[in-house]
Coordinates of C-alpha atoms in Angstrom, one line a residue:
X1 CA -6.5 141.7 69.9
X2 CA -8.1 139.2 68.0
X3 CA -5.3 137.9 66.1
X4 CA -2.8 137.9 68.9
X5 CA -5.4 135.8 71.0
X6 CA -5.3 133.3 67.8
X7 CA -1.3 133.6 67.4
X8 CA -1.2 132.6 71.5
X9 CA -3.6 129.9 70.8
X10 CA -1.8 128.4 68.2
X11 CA 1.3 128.6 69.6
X12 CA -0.4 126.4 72.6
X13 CA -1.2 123.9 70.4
X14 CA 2.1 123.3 69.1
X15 CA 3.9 123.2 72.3
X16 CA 1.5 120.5 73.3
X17 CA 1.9 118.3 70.4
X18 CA 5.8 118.4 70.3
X19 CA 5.9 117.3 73.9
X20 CA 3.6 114.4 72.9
X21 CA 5.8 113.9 70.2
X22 CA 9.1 114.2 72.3
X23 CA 7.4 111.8 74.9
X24 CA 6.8 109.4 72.3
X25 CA 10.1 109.6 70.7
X26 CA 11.8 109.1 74.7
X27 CA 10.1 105.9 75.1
X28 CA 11.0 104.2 71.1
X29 CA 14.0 105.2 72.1
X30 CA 14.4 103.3 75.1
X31 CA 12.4 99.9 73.9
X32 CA 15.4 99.9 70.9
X33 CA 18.3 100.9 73.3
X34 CA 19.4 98.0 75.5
X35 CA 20.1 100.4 78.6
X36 CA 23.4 101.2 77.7
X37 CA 24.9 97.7 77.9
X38 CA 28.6 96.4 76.0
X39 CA 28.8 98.4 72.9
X40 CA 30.7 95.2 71.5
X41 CA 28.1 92.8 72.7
X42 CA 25.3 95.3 71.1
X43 CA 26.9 95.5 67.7
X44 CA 28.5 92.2 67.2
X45 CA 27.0 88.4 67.3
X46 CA 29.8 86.0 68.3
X47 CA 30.9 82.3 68.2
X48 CA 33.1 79.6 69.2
X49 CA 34.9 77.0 67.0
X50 CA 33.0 73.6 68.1
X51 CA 33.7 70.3 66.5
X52 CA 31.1 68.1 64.9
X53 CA 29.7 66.5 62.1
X54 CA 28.8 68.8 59.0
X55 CA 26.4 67.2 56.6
X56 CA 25.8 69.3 53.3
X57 CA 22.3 67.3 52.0
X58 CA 20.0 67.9 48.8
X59 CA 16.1 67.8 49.1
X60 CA 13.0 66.6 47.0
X61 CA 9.6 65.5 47.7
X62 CA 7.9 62.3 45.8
X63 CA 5.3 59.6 46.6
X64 CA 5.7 55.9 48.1
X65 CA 5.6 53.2 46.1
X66 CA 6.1 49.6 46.8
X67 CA 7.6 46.8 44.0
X68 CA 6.3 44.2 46.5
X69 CA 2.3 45.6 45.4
X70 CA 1.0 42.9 43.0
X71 CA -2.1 42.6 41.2
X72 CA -3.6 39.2 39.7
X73 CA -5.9 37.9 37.7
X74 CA -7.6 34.4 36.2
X75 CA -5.7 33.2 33.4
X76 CA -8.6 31.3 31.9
X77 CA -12.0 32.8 31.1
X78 CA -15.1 32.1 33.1
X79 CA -17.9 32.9 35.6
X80 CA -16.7 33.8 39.4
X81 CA -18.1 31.0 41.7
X82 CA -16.1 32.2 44.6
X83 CA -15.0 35.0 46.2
X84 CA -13.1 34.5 49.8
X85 CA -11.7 38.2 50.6
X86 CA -12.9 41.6 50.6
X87 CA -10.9 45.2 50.5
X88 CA -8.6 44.8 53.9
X89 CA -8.0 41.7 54.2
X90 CA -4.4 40.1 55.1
X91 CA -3.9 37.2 53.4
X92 CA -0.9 35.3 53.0
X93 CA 1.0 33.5 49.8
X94 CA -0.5 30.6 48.6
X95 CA -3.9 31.4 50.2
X96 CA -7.4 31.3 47.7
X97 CA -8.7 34.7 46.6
X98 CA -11.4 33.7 44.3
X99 CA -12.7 30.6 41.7
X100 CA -14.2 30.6 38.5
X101 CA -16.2 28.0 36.9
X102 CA -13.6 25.5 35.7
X103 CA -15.6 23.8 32.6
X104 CA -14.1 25.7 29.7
X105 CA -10.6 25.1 30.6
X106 CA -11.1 21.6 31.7
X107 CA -12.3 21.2 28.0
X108 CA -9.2 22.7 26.4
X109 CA -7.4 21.0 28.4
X110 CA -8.6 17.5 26.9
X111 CA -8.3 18.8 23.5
X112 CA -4.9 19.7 23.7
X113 CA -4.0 16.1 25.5
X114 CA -5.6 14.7 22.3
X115 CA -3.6 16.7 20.2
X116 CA -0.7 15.3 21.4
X117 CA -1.4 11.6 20.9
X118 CA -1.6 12.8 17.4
X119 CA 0.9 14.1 17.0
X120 CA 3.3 11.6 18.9
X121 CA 2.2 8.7 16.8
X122 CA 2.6 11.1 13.7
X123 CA 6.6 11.6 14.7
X124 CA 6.9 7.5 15.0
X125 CA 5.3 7.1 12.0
X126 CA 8.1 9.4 10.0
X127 CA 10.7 8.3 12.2
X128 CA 10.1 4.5 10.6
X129 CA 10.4 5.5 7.2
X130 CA 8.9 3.6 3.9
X131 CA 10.1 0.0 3.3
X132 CA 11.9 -1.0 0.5
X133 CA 12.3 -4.7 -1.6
X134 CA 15.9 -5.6 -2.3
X135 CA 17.2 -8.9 -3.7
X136 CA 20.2 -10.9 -2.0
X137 CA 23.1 -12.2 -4.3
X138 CA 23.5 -15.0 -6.3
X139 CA 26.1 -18.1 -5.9
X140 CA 27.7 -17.9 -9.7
X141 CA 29.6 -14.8 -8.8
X142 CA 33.7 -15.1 -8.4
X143 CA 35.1 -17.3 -5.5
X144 CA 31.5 -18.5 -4.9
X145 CA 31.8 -22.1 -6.0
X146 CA 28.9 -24.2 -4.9
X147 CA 27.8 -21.3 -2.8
X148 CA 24.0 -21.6 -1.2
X149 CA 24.1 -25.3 -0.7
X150 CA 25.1 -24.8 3.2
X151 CA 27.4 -28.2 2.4
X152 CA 30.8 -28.7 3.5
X153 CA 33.5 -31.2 1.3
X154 CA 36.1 -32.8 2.5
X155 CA 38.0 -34.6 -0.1
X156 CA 41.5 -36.6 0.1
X157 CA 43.6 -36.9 -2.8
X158 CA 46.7 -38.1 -3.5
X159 CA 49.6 -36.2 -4.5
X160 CA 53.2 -36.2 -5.3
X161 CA 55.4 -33.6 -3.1
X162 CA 54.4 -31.1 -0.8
X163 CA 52.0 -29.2 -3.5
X164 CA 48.2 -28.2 -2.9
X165 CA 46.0 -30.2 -4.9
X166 CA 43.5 -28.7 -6.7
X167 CA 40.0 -30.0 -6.9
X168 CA 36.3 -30.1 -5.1
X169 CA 32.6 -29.2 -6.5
X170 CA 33.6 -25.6 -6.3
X171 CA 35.3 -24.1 -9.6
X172 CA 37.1 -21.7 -7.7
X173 CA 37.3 -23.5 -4.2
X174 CA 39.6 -22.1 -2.2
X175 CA 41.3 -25.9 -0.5
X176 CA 42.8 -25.7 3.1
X177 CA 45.8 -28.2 2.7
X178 CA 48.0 -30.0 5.4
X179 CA 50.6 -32.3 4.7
X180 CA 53.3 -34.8 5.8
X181 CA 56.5 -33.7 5.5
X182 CA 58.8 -37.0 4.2
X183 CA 61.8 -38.4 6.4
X184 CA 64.8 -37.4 5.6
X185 CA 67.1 -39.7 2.9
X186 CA 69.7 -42.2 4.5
X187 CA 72.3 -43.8 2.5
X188 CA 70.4 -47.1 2.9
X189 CA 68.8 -48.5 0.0
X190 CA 65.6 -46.4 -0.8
X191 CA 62.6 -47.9 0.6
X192 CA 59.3 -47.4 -1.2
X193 CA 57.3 -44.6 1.0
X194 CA 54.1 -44.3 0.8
X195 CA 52.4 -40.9 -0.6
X196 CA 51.9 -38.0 1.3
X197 CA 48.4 -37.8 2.4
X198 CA 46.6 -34.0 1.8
X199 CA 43.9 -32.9 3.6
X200 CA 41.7 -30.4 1.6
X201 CA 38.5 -28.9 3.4
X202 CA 36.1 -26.9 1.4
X203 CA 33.6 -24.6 2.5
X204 CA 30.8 -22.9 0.6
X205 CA 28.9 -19.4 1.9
X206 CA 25.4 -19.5 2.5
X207 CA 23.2 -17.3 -0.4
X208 CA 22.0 -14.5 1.0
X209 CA 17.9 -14.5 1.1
X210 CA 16.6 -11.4 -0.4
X211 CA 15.5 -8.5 2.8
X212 CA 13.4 -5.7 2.7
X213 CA 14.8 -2.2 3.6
X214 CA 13.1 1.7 4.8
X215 CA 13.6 5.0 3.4
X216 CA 13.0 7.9 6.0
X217 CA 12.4 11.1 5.4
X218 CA 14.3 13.8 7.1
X219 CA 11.8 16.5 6.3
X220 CA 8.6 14.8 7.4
X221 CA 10.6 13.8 10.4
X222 CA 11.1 17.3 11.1
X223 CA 7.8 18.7 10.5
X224 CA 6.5 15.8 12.8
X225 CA 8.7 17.1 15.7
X226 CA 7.8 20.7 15.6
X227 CA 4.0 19.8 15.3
X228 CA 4.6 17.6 18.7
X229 CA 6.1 20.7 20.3
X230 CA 3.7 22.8 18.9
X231 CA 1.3 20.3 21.0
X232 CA 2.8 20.2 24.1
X233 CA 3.0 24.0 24.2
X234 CA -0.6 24.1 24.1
X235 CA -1.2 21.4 26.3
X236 CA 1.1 23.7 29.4
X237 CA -0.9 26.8 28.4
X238 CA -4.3 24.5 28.9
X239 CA -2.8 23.1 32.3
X240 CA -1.9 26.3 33.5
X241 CA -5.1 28.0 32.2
X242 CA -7.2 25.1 34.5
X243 CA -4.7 25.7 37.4
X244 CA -5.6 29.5 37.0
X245 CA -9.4 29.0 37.4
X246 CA -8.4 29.2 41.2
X247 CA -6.7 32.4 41.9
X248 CA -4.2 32.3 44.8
X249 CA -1.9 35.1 46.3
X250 CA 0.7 35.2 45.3
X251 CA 2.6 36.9 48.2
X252 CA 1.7 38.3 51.8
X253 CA -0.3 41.5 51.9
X254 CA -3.1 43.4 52.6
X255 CA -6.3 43.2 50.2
X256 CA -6.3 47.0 48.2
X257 CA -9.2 46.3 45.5
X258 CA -11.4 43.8 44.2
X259 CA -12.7 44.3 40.4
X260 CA -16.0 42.0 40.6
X261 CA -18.2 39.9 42.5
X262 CA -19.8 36.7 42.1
X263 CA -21.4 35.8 38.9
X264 CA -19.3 37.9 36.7
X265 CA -18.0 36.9 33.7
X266 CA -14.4 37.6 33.2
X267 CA -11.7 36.9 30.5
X268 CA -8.3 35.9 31.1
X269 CA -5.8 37.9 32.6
X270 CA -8.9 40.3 33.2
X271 CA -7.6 43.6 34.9
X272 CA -10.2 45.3 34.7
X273 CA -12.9 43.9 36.3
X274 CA -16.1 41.1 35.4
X275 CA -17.9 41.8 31.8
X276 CA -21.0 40.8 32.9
X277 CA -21.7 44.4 34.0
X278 CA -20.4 45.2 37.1
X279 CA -17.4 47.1 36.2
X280 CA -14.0 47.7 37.6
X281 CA -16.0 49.4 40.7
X282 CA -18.3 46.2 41.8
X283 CA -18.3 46.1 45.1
X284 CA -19.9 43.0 45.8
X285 CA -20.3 40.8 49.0
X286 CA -18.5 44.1 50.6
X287 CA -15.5 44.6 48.9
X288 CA -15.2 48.2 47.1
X289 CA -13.5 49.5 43.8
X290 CA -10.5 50.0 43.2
X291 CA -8.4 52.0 45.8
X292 CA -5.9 54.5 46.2
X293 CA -3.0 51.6 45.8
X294 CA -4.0 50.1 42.2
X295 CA -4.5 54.3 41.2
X296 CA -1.3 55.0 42.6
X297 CA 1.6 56.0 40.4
X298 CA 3.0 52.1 40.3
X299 CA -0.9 51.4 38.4
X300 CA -1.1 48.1 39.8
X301 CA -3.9 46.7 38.5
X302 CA -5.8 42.8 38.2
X303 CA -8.9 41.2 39.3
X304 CA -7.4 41.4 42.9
X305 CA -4.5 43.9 43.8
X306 CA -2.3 43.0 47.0
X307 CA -0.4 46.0 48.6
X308 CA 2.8 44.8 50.6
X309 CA 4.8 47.8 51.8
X310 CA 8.0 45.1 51.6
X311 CA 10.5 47.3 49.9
X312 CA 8.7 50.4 49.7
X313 CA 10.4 53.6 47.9
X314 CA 9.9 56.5 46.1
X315 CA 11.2 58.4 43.2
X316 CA 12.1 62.0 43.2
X317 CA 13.4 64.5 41.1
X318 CA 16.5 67.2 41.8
X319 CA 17.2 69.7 40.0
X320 CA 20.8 69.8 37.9
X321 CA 22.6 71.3 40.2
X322 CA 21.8 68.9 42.9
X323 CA 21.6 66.0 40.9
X324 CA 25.1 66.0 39.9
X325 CA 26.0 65.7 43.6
X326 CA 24.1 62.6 44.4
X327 CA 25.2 59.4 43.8
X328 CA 23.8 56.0 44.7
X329 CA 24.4 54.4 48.4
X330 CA 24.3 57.5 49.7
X331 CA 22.5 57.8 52.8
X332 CA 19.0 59.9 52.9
X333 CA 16.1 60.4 55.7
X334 CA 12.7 60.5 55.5
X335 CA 10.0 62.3 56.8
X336 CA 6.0 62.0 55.9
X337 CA 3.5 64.7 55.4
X338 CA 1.1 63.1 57.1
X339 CA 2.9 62.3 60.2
X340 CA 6.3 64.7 60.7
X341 CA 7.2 63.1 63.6
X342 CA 8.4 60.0 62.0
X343 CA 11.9 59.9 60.3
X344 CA 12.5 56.8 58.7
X345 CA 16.4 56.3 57.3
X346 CA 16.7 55.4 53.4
X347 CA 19.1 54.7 50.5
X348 CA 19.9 56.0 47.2
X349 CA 19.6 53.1 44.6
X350 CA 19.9 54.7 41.4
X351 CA 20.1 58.3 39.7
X352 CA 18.9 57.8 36.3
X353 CA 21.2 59.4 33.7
X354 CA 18.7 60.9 31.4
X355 CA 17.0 64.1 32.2
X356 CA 13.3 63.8 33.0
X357 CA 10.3 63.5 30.2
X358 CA 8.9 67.2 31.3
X359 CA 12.3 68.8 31.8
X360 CA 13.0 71.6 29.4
X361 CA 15.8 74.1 29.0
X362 CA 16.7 76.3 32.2
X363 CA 15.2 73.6 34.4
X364 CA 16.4 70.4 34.1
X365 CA 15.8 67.2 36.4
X366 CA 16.9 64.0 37.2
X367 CA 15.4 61.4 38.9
X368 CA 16.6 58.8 41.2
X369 CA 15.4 56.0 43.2
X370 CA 15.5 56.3 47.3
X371 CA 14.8 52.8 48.7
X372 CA 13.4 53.2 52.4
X373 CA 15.0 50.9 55.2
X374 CA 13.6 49.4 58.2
X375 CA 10.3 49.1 59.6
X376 CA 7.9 50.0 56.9
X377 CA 4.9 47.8 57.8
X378 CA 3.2 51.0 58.6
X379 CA 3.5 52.8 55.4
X380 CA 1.3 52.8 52.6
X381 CA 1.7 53.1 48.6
X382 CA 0.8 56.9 47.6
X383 CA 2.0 58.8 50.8
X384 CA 3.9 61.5 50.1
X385 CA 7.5 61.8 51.4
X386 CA 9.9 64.3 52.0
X387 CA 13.5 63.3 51.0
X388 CA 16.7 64.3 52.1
X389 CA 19.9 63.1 50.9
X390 CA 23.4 63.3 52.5
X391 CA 25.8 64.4 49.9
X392 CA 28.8 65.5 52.0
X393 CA 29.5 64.7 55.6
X394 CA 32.5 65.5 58.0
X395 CA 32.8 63.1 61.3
X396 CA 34.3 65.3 64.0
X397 CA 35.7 68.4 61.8
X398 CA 35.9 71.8 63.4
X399 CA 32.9 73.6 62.3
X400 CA 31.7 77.5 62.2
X401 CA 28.6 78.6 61.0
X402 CA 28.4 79.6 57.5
X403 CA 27.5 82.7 58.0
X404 CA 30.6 83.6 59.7
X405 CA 32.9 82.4 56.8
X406 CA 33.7 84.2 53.5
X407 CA 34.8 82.6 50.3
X408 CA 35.8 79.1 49.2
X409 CA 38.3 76.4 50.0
X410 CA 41.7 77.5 50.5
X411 CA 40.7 81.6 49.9
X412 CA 38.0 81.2 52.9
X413 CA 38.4 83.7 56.0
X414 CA 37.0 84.4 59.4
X415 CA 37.0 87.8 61.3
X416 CA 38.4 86.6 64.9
X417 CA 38.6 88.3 68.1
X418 CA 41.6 88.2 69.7
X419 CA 41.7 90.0 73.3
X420 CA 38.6 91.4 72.1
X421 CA 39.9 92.8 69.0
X422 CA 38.6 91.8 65.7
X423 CA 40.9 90.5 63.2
X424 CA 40.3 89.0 59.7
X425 CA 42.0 85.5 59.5
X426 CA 42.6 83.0 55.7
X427 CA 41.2 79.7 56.6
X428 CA 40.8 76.9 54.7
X429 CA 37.2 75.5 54.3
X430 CA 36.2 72.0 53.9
X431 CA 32.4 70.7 53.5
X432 CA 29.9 73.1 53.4
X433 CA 26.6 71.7 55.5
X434 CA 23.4 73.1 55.2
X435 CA 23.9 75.1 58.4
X436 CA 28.1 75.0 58.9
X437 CA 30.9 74.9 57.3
X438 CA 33.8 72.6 58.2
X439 CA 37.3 74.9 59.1
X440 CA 40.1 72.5 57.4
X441 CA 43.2 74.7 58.7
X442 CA 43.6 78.3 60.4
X443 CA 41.2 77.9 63.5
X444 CA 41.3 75.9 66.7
X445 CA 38.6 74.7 68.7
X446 CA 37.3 77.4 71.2
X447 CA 38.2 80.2 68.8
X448 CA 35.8 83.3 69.2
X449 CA 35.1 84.5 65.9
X450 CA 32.7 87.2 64.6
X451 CA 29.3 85.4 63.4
X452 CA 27.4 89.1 62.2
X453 CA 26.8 92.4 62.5
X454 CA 23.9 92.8 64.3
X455 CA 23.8 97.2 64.2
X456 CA 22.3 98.7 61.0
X457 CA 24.3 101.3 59.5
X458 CA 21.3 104.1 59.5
X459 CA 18.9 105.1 56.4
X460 CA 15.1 104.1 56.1
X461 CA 13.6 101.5 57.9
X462 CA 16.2 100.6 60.1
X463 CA 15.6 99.0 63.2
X464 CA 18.6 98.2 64.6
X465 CA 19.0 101.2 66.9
X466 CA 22.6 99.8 68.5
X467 CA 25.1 102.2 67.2
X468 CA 23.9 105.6 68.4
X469 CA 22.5 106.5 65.1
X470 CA 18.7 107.2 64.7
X471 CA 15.9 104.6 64.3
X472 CA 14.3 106.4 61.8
X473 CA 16.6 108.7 60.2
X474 CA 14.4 111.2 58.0
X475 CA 14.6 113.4 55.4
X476 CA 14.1 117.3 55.1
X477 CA 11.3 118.2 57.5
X478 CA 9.5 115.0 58.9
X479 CA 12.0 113.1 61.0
X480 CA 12.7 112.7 64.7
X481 CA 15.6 113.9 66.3
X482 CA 18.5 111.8 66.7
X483 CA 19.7 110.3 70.3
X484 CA 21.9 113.2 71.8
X485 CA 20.5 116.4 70.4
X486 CA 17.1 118.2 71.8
X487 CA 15.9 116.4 74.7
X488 CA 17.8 113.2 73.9
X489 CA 21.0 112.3 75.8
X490 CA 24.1 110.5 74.9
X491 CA 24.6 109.5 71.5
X492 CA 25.9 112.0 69.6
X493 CA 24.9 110.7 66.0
X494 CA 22.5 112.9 64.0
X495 CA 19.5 111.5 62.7
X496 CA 19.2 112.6 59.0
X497 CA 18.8 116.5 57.7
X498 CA 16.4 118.5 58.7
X499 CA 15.3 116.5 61.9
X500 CA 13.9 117.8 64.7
X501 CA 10.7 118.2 65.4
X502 CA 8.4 120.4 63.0
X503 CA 7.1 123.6 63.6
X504 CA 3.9 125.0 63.6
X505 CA 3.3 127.5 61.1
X506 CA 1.0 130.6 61.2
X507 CA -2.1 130.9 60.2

């Protein structure tokens, strides 16, 4: 009696956990089951062919930086006597930043304006040369008669015919004769005529008085003018070393970092701060080190840095595979970590050739250049940016999502329904966007095609449910039953081997 009381009482307790179990099973099945809606609609997600603009885009992250940030410092060496700004500050091109004590450069200065009196006077001094004796001619040499004497003869002799006499002081006078032609013969009697009369004027050159001469020499002329330039050189550098003993702004800006305070000694061209002690990170008369804009990436550095977000942009690095599909003037947005909300438009400037310094093989990178476009006033150097670049774009193109398209170009198809019956169409496929793909030839708009299946085909871990197979198809001994068989209506798909629910064995 005793062990048919314990065979009845397990019995009991089977029977009351498979109706748990079986009540449990009833209601899974029902959350999963839609209520026995459109077996298309529960099996299928659908589509229409919409027109639109497909934009296929490449993405990389990077940080702001700004060409327009400038640092400056004193381009003579002395001890700060002024400081007008602080860290924050606007200030605007031209406007004083700080002074140093002007005394050593006013000093060079002087010294270099000597140095070029020298060295002027030096270059006349070669230009005129040496000066050299010479001795002037003599009055014995040939056609020089009487020569030196400054007198002039005039002599008339008397002469037969038309002939030139020959005469004067000179022994080799040259005469200048002019004479009276006679009248012609008659066949009167000859009359006695009276002798021609010649005219012979002699003139004598003066003797030239001996004159002294110069010799110049090229090469000390030479060595003269490159010492003068040599001297005016120096005397810009010492001008502009004076001029920088006040240091101005060069451009509009915002103050980032001040390296020193008054009474620092600094050297020229100082970017690191005063010597006297104080470091790059003197903060006095309120200004603080240096900030995040002179330790940005850019490492702008100088006595005074200036951050001016004019031109602001950002470099970035794609991988291969996306670098060789972007080229410069494409367009690009960009968003900002610290604020998502704002999306600023942008540019590609440049994608640089080489791979990067840290690339190595199986992940190669190139960088390029995104210049940022309109307001920027807000930004500042060192925020981080999100880039995206448009590599491919189709204005009004017919457009399917990409999930619903198979293959490539002109192999692409699309599984249409056509009165509600599927069919598998050849398209051709154009850009393909990050989201959809543009539909070249083969579709129309308003097309319904077939985007997915949405039913899972059974097995473990399904949760699909829509196709009349079991949720939770088991193995040998441990599943539920399927829809349809037990307790379960409709359906009519099995749910694995050896469902059902399991029985109790005896003790």
């Amino acid at each position: 009696m005793r062990r048919v009381r314990l065979r009845r009482k397990s019995v009991l307790i089977n029977l009351a956990l498979a109706t748990a179990m079986v009540t449990g099973a009833g209601f899974a099945y029902a959350a999963v089951d839609d209520g026995g809606g459109s077996s298309r609609a529960t099996r299928t997600r659908t589509g229409k062919v919409t027109k639109g603009t497909v934009l296929a885009t490449v993405s990389a992250s990077g940080s702001l930086t700004s060409p327009s940030d400038v640092g400056v410092g004193f381009t003579a060496a002395g001890k700060v006597t002024t400081l007008a700004v602080k860290v924050g500050d606007t200030v605007t091109a031209g406007q004083v930043l700080a002074q140093i004590d002007p005394t050593q450069a006013q000093e060079a200065l002087d010294a270099a304006k000597a140095a070029v009196t020298v060295a002027q006077a030096n270059l006349t001094k070669a230009r005129a040369g040496t000066s050299v004796q010479q001795n002037g001619g003599g009055g014995n040499g040939s056609g020089g008669g009487n020569q030196g004497t400054g007198a002039q003869n005039t002599v008339l002799r008397g002469s037969t015919g038309g002939g030139a006499a020959n005469g004067g002081n000179g022994s080799d006078a040259v005469p200048t004769a002019t004479s009276t032609t006679a009248p012609p013969r008659t066949t009167a009697p000859p009359v006695t005529q009276p002798h021609p009369t010649v005219t012979v004027t002699v003139t004598k050159a003066p003797t030239a008085t001996p004159s002294p001469s110069t010799t110049v020499d090229a090469a000390a002329v030479s060595q003269a003018e490159s010492a003068l330039i040599a001297a005016n050189n120096k005397l810009a550098d010492a001008q502009r070393a004076l001029d920088g003993c006040v240091l101005k702004a060069p451009s509009t800006g915002v103050v980032a970092s001040v390296s020193g305070k008054v009474g620092d000694t600094v050297s020229a061209a100082t970017s690191t701060g005063g010597s006297g002690g104080s470091g790059g990170a003197s903060g006095g008369q309120g200004q603080g080190g240096s900030s995040s804009a002179s330790s940005s990436s850019t490492a702008v550095t100088g006595f005074v840095v200036i951050a001016n977000p004019t031109g602001m942009e950002t470099r970035v690095s794609f991988p291969e595979a996306d670098a060789a599909k972007v080229k410069a003037g494409q367009p690009a947005t960009v968003t900002l970590n610290v604020n998502s909300a704002i999306r600023l438009n942008a540019k590609v400037i440049s994608v640089n050739p080489l791979p990067d310094s840290g690339s190595t093989s199986g992940s190669v990178k190139y960088g390029a250049t995104i210049a940022l476009e309109g307001d920027v006033s807000a930004l500042r150097t060192g925020q981080t940016a999100n880039i995206s670049v448009v590599v491919a774009e189709a204005d009004n193109a017919l457009q399917v999502p990409s999930a619903a398209v198979s293959g490539t170009g002109a192999t692409a198809s699309v599984r249409v329904l056509v009165n509600g019956v599927e069919q598998r169409r050849t398209v051709t496929a154009g850009v393909v966007g990050d989201q959809t793909t543009q539909i070249v030839s083969g579709l129309a708009e308003g097309d319904e095609i077939v985007i997915g299946t949405v039913a899972a085909t059974g097995g473990a871990g399904s949760t699909s449910g829509r196709s009349g197979q079991s949720t939770r198809g088991g193995t040998a001994g441990g599943g539920l039953p399927a829809p349809g068989t037990g307790n379960f209506p409709g359906g009519g798909a099995t749910g694995g081997s050896g469902g059902g629910i399991p029985r109790g064995g005896s003790r």
